[in-house]
Tab-separated table of C-alpha atoms in Angstrom:
chain	number	residue	atom	x	y	z
K	20	MET	CA	197.230	-92.824	-66.845
K	21	LEU	CA	193.553	-91.390	-66.831
K	22	GLY	CA	190.372	-90.722	-68.614
K	23	MET	CA	189.074	-94.006	-68.782
K	24	GLN	CA	185.799	-94.599	-67.108
K	25	GLY	CA	182.867	-97.374	-66.270
K	26	THR	CA	179.799	-98.007	-63.932
K	27	VAL	CA	180.038	-100.518	-60.813
K	28	ALA	CA	178.662	-103.356	-61.410
K	29	ASP	CA	179.202	-104.744	-57.769
K	30	TYR	CA	180.655	-103.819	-55.017
K	31	ASP	CA	181.441	-105.658	-51.505
K	32	PRO	CA	182.427	-103.763	-48.869
K	33	GLN	CA	183.707	-106.499	-46.947
K	34	SER	CA	186.099	-107.174	-48.886
K	35	ARG	CA	186.618	-103.397	-50.646
K	36	THR	CA	186.631	-105.429	-54.446
K	37	GLY	CA	184.186	-105.461	-57.107
K	38	THR	CA	183.540	-105.206	-60.757
K	39	LEU	CA	183.040	-102.258	-63.011
K	40	LEU	CA	181.152	-102.127	-66.428
K	41	LEU	CA	182.960	-100.343	-69.109
K	42	ASP	CA	181.317	-98.129	-71.760
K	43	ASP	CA	182.127	-101.196	-74.345
K	44	GLY	CA	180.527	-103.626	-72.117
K	45	THR	CA	183.392	-104.851	-70.716
K	46	ARG	CA	183.514	-106.496	-66.808
K	47	VAL	CA	186.895	-105.032	-64.838
K	48	SER	CA	187.636	-106.592	-61.500
K	49	PHE	CA	189.281	-103.904	-59.365
K	50	PRO	CA	191.606	-104.710	-55.923
K	51	ALA	CA	191.098	-103.324	-52.513
K	52	THR	CA	194.380	-101.640	-53.337
K	53	ALA	CA	192.971	-99.698	-56.467
K	54	PHE	CA	189.520	-98.887	-53.803
K	55	ASP	CA	191.617	-97.623	-50.691
K	56	ALA	CA	194.016	-95.865	-53.272
K	57	SER	CA	190.700	-93.276	-53.727
K	58	GLY	CA	189.534	-92.653	-50.531
K	59	LEU	CA	186.390	-92.756	-51.068
K	60	ARG	CA	184.275	-95.069	-48.659
K	61	LEU	CA	181.941	-96.498	-50.386
K	62	LEU	CA	180.457	-97.226	-53.847
K	63	ARG	CA	177.055	-97.546	-55.348
K	64	LEU	CA	175.733	-100.072	-58.016
K	65	GLY	CA	175.475	-97.792	-60.463
K	66	GLN	CA	177.578	-94.952	-59.627
K	67	ARG	CA	179.710	-93.265	-62.374
K	68	VAL	CA	183.689	-93.640	-61.572
K	69	ARG	CA	187.165	-92.970	-63.584
K	70	LEU	CA	189.391	-95.785	-63.671
K	71	GLU	CA	193.067	-95.159	-63.388
K	72	HIS	CA	196.117	-97.781	-64.814
K	73	ASP	CA	199.571	-97.218	-64.122
K	74	ASP	CA	202.013	-98.059	-67.161
K	75	SER	CA	201.854	-101.336	-67.392
K	76	GLY	CA	198.114	-101.461	-67.717
K	77	THR	CA	197.402	-102.379	-63.741
K	78	LEU	CA	193.915	-100.339	-62.448
K	79	VAL	CA	195.435	-98.503	-59.621
K	80	ARG	CA	193.127	-95.936	-58.636
K	81	ILE	CA	189.635	-95.287	-58.494
K	82	THR	CA	187.742	-91.971	-58.316
K	83	LEU	CA	184.953	-90.325	-59.170
K	84	PRO	CA	184.742	-88.473	-62.645
K	85	THR	CA	184.402	-85.020	-60.726
K	86	PHE	CA	187.351	-85.460	-58.171
K	87	PRO	CA	191.266	-84.370	-59.377
């Protein structure tokens, strides 16, 4: 499922996990597997990202809004 976006609130490069802030103010944690699936090397605080969920609603990938 595509279309949801958020902003990086915090990111730990050692564990590759962090928290995103959605446009409605909801905080969403992401696991290392979602970051690893992105192909990105790092995230910056305040960076805009797109969230991808599977059919069950699990966050599976974080990408930049400009990535396909």
